[in-house]
Short mmCIF file of C-alpha atoms and ligand atoms in Angstrom, two decimals:
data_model
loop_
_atom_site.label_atom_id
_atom_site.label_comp_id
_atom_site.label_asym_id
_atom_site.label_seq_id
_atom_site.Cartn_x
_atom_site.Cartn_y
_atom_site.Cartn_z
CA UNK Z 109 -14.18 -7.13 10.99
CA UNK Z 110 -13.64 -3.90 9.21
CA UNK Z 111 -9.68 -2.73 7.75
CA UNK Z 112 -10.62 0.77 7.57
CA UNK Z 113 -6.40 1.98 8.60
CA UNK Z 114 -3.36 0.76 10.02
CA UNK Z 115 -3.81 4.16 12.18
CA UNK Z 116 -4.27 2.57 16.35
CA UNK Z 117 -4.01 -1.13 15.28
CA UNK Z 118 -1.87 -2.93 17.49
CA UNK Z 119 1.41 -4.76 16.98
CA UNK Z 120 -0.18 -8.15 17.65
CA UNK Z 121 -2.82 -6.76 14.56
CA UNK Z 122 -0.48 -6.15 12.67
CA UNK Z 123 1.61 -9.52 12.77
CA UNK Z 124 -1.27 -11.52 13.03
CA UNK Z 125 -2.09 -10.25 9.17
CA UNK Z 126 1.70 -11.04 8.20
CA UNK Z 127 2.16 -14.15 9.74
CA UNK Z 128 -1.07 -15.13 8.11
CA UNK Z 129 0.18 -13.80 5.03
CA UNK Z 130 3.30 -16.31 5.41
CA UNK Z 131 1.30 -19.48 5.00
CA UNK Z 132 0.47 -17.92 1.26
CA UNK Z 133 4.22 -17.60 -0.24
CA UNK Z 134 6.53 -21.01 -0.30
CA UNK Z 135 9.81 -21.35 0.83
CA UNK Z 136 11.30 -20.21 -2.29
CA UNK Z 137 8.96 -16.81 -1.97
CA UNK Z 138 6.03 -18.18 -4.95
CA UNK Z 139 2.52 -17.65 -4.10
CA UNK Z 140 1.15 -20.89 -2.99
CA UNK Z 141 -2.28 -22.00 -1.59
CA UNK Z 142 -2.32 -24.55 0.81
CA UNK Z 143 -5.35 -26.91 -0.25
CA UNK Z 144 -6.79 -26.18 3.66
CA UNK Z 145 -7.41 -22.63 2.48
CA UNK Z 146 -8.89 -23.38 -1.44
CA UNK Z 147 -12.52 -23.24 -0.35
CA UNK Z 148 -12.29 -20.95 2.52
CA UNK Z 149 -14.47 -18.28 0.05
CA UNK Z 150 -16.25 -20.79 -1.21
CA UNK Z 151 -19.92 -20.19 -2.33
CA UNK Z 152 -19.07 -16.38 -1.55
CA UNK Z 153 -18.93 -13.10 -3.71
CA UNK Z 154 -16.65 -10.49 -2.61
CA UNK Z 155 -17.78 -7.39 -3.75
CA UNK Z 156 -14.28 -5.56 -5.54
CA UNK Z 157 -15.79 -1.74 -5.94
CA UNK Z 158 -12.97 0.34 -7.04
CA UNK Z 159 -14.15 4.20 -7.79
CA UNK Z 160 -10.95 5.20 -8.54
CA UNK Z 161 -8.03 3.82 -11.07
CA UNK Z 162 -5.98 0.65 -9.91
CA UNK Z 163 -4.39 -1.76 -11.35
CA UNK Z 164 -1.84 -3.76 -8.70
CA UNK Z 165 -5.10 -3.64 -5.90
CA UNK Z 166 -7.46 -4.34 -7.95
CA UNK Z 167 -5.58 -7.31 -9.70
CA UNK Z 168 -4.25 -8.99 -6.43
CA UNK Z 169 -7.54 -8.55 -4.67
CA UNK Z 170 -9.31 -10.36 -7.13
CA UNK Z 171 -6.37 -12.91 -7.34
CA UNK Z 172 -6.70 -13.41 -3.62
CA UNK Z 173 -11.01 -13.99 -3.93
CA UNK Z 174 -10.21 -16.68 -6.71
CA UNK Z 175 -7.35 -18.29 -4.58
CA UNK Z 176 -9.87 -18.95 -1.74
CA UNK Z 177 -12.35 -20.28 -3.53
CA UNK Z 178 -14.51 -16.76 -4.07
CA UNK Z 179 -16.58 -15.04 -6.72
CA UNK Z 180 -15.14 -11.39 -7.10
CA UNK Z 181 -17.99 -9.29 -8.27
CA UNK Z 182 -16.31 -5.62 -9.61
CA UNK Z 183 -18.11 -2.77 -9.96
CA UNK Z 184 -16.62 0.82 -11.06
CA UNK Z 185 -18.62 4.34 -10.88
CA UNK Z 186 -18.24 4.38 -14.82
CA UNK Z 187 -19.92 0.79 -15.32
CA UNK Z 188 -22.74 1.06 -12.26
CA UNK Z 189 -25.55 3.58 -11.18
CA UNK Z 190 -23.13 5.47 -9.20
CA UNK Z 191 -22.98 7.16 -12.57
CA UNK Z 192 -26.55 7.72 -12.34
CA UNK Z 193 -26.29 9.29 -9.41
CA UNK Z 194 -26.80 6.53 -6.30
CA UNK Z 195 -24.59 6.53 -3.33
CA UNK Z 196 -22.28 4.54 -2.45
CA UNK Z 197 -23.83 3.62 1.04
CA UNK Z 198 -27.24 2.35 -1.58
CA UNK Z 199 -25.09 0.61 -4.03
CA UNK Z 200 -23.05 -1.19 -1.17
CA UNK Z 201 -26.23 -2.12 0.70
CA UNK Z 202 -28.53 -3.27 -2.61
CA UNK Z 203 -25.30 -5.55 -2.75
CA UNK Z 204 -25.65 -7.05 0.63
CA UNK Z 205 -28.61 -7.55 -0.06
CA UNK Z 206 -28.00 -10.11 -2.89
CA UNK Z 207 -25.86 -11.65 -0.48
CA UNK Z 208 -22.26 -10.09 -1.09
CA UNK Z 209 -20.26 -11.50 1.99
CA UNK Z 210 -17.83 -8.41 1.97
CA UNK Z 211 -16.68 -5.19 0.13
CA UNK Z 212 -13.22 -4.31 -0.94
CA UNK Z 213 -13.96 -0.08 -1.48
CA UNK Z 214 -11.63 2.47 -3.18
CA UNK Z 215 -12.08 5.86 -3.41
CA UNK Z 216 -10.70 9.15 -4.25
CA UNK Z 217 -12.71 11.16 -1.00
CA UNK Z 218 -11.35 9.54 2.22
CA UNK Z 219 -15.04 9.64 4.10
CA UNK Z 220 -16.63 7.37 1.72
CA UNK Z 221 -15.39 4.31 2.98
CA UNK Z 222 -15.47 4.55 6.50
CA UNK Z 223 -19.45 5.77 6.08
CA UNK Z 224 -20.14 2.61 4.11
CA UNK Z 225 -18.16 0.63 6.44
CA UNK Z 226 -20.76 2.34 9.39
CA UNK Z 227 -23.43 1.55 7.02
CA UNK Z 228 -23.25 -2.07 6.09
CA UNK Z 229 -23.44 -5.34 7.93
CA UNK Z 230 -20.41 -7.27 6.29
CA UNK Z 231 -16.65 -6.66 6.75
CA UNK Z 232 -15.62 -3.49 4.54
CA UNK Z 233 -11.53 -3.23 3.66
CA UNK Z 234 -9.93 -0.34 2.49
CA UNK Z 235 -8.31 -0.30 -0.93
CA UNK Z 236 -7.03 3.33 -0.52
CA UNK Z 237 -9.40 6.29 0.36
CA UNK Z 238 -8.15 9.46 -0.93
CA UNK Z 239 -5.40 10.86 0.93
CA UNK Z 240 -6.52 8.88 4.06
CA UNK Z 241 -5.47 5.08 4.65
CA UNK Z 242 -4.01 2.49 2.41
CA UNK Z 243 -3.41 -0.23 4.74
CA UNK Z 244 -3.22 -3.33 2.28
CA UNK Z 245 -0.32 -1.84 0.99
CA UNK Z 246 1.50 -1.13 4.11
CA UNK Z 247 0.57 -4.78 5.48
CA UNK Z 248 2.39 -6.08 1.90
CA UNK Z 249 5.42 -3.02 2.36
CA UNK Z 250 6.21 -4.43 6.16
CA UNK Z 251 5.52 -8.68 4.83
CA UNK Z 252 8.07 -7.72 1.86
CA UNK Z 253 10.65 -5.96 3.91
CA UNK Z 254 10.37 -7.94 6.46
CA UNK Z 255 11.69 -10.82 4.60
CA UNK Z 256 14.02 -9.14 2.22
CA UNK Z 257 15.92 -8.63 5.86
CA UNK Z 258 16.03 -11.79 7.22
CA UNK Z 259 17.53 -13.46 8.70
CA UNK Z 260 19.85 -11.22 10.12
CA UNK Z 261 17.65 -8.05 10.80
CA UNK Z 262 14.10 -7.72 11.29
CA UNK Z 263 11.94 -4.67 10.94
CA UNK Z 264 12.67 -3.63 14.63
CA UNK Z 265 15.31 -1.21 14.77
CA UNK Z 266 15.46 -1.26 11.06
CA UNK Z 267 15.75 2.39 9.20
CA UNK Z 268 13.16 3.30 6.13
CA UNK Z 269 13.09 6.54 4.40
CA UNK Z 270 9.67 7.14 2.75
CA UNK Z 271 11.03 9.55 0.10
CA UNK Z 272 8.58 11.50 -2.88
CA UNK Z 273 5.62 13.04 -2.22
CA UNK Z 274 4.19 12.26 1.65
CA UNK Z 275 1.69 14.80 1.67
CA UNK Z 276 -0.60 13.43 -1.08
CA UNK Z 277 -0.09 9.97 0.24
CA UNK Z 278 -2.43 7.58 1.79
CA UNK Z 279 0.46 5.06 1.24
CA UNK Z 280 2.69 6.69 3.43
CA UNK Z 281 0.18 7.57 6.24
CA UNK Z 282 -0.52 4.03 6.52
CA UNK Z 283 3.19 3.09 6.38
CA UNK Z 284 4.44 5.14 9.24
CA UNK Z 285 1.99 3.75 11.22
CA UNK Z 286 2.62 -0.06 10.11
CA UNK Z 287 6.49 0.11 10.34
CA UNK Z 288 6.72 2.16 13.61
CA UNK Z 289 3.95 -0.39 15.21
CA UNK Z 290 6.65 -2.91 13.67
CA UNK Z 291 9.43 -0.91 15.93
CA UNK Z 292 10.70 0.44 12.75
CA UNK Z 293 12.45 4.08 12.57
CA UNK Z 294 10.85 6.17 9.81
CA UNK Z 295 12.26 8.84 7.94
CA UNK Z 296 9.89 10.96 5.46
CA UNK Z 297 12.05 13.01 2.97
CA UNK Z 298 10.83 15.35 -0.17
CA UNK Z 299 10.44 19.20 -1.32
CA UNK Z 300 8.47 21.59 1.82
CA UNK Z 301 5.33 21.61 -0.75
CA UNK Z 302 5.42 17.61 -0.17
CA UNK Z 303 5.91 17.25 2.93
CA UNK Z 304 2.84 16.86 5.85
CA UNK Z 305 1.91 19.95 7.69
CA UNK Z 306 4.15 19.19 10.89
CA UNK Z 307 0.78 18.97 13.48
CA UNK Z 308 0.35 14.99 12.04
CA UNK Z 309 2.56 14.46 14.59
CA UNK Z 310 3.71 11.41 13.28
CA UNK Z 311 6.68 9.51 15.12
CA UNK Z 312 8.76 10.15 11.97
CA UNK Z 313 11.87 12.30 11.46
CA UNK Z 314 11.48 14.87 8.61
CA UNK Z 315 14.57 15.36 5.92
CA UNK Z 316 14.49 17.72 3.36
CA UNK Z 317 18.35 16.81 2.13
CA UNK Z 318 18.35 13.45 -0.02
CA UNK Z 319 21.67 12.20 0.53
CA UNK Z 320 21.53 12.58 4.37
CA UNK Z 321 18.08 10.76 4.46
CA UNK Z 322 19.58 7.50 2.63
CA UNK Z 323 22.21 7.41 4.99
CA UNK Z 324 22.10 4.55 7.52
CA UNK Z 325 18.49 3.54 5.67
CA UNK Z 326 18.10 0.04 5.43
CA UNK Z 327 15.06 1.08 2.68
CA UNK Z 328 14.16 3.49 0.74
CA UNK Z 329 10.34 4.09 -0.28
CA UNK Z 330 10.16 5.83 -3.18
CA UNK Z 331 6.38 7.47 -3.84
CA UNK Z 332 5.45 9.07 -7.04
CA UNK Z 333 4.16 12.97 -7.67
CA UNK Z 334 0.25 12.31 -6.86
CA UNK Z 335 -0.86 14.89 -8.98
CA UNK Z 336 -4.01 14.50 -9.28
CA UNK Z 337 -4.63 15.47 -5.82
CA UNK Z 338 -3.19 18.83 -6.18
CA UNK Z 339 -3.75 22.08 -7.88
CA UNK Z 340 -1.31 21.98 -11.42
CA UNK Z 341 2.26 23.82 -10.92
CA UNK Z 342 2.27 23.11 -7.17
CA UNK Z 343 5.85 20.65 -8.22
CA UNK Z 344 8.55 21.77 -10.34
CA UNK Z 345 8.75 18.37 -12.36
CA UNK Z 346 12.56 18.87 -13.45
CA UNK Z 347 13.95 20.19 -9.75
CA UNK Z 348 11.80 17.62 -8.37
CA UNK Z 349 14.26 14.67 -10.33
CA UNK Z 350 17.46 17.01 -9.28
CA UNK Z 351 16.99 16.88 -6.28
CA UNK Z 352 15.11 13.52 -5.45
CA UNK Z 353 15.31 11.17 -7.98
CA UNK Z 354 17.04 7.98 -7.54
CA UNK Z 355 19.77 6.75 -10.42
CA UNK Z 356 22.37 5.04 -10.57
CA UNK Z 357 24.82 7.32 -9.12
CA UNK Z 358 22.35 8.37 -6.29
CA UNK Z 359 22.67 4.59 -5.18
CA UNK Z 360 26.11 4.28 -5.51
CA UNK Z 361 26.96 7.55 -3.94
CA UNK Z 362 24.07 8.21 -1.15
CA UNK Z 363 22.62 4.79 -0.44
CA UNK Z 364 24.00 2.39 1.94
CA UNK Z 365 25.30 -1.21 0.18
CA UNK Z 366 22.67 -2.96 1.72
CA UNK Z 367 19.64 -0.89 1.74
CA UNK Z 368 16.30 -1.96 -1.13
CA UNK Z 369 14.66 0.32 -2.63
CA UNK Z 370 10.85 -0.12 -2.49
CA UNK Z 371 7.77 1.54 -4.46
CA UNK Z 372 3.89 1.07 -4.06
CA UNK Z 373 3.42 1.72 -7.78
CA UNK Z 374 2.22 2.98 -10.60
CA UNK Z 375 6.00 3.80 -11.07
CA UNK Z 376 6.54 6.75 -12.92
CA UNK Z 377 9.63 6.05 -14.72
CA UNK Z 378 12.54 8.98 -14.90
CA UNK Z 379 10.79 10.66 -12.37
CA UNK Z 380 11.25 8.97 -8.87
CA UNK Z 381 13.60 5.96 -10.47
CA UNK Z 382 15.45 5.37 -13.52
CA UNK Z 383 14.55 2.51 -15.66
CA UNK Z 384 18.45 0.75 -14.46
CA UNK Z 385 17.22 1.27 -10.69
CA UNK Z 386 13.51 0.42 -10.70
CA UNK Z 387 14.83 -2.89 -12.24
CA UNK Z 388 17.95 -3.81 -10.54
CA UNK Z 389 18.45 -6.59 -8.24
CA UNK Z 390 18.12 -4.29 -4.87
CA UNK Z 391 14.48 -2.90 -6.07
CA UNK Z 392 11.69 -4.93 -4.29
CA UNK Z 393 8.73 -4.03 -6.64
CA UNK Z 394 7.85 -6.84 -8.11
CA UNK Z 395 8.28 -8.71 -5.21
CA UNK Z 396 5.80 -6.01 -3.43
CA UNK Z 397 3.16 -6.65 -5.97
CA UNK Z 398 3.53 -10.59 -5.75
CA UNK Z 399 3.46 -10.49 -1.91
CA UNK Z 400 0.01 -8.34 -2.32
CA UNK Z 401 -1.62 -11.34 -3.16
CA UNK Z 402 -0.61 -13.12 -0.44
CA UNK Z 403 -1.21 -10.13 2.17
CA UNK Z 404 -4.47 -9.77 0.57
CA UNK Z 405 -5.55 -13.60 1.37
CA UNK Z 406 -4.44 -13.10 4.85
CA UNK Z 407 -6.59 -9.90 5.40
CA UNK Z 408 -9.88 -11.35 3.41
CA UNK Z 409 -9.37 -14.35 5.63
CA UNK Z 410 -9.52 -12.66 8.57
CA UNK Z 411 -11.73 -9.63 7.59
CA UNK Z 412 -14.52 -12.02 7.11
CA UNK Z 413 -13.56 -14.78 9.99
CA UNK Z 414 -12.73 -17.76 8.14
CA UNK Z 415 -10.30 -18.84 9.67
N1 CP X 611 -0.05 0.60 -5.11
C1 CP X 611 -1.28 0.77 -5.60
O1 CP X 611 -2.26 1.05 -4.89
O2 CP X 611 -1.36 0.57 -6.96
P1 CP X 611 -2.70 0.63 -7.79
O3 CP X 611 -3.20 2.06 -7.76
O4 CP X 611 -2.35 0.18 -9.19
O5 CP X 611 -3.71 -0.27 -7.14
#
């Protein structure tokens, strides 16, 4: 089974990959491998192709291989004959071919992996194509979430506020559909030049006022400036942090007592959060990253049906 997108996956999908994902953190929220699950890769090499930068997918995804009992095999465009000039549909398939049971594929045009996924006979997840899908790291955003909130609230009903720059981001795509599936309401929030052209149609309500999106959020999402998928000067760097950057006073003043604040990473300190609120006890980030391990097992499990 391919993870191409969280885009037209059902509920039950969706929760089948979290409650999955449960069996991989203890009760005191450490990552934990039951021994029933140690060799459930075992004698199998995961290909980890990542032909863009990561570090938090990249790391947990090979984490998760080793954790089942797998042989991650990386590959990069730099370090392969992509640089020569082979495809990614040849590359993937000489792999099969040497009997790799699966692919883990990122990259910076959104078609690539859904052609290899068409082209190649073993599951094929998507570690974040472009400005498309990045549904591992919704999956992790709704697992983490979902049990910073318990017990007394679950993720229906519950209010997040994806807040930065939506446009660029494959994060948020794939979030709006996880968390609404989830019965979620979803706010998206930023600058006009960041926001989605309004015929997405996503089931979201747009803000374009930072103080009156935090209010009543249980969450905030905070996404960084992806600049590299936009022409230079199209952001004003210093009314950008003005206006939507998130200190102190922004959380004691805007935010509701309650509410996390959440962020896929690479955090771009001083820009979307301050140092004091990227690390205080209400930010989930490092509890995001930890969880992606466990998410991770859960969808390479089921991905490649061993289960
Ligand atoms: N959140 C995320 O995708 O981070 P990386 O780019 O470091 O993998």
């Amino acid at each position: 089974m391919n993870l191409l997108g969280i885009e037209g996956a059902s509920t039950q999908d969706i929760l089948s990959f979290l409650d999955l994902a449960e069996e991989f953190v203890d009760e005191s929220g450490r990552l934990s491998t039951p021994s029933r699950f140690g060799d459930a890769l075992k004698g199998e090499s995961i290909g980890l192709l990542f032909f863009e930068p990561s570090t938090r997918t990249r790391a947990s995804f090979e984490l998760a291989v080793t954790r089942l009992g797998g042989y991650p095999l990386h590959l990069s465009s730099e370090s392969s004959s992509i640089k020569k000039g082979e495809t990614e549909v040849d590359t993937c398939q000489n792999l099969q071919a040497m009997g790799v049971a699966g692919f883990v594929l990122r990259h910076k045009h959104r078609d690539v992996v859904g052609t290899v996924g068409d082209s190649v006979e073993v599951p094929v997840i998507n570690a974040g194509n472009g400005t498309g899908e990045h549904p591992t790291q919704a999956l992790l955003d709704a697992f983490t979430l979902r049990r910073a909130l318990a017990p007394q609230r679950t993720l229906d009903g519950a209010v997040v506020t994806i807040m930065g720059d939506i446009r660029h981001s494959r994060v948020a795509c794939s979030n709006v559909h996880c968390l609404t599936a989830l019965g979620a309401k979803v706010r998206i929030a930023g600058p006009p030049e960041l926001l989605p052209p309004d015929d997405l149609n996503w089931p979201v309500e747009r803000y374009e006022d930072r103080a009156a999106a935090l209010r009543g959020a249980d969450a905030v999402m905070v996404l960084r400036i992806q600049a590299e998928r936009m022409p230079a000067n199209v952001v004003d760097v210093h009314a950008f942090i003005r206006r939507w950057s998130i200190d102190a006073d922004v959380v004691a003043d805007e935010m509701e007592d309650h509410a996390f604040i959440m962020h896929p990473g690479p955090v771009i300190r001083g820009i979307e959060l301050t140092d004091e609120v990227a690390d205080s006890d209400r930010s989930l980030i490092l509890h995001q990253t930890r969880n992606g391990v466990a998410v991770r097992q859960a969808v390479l499990l089921r991905c490649l049906g061993r289960l």
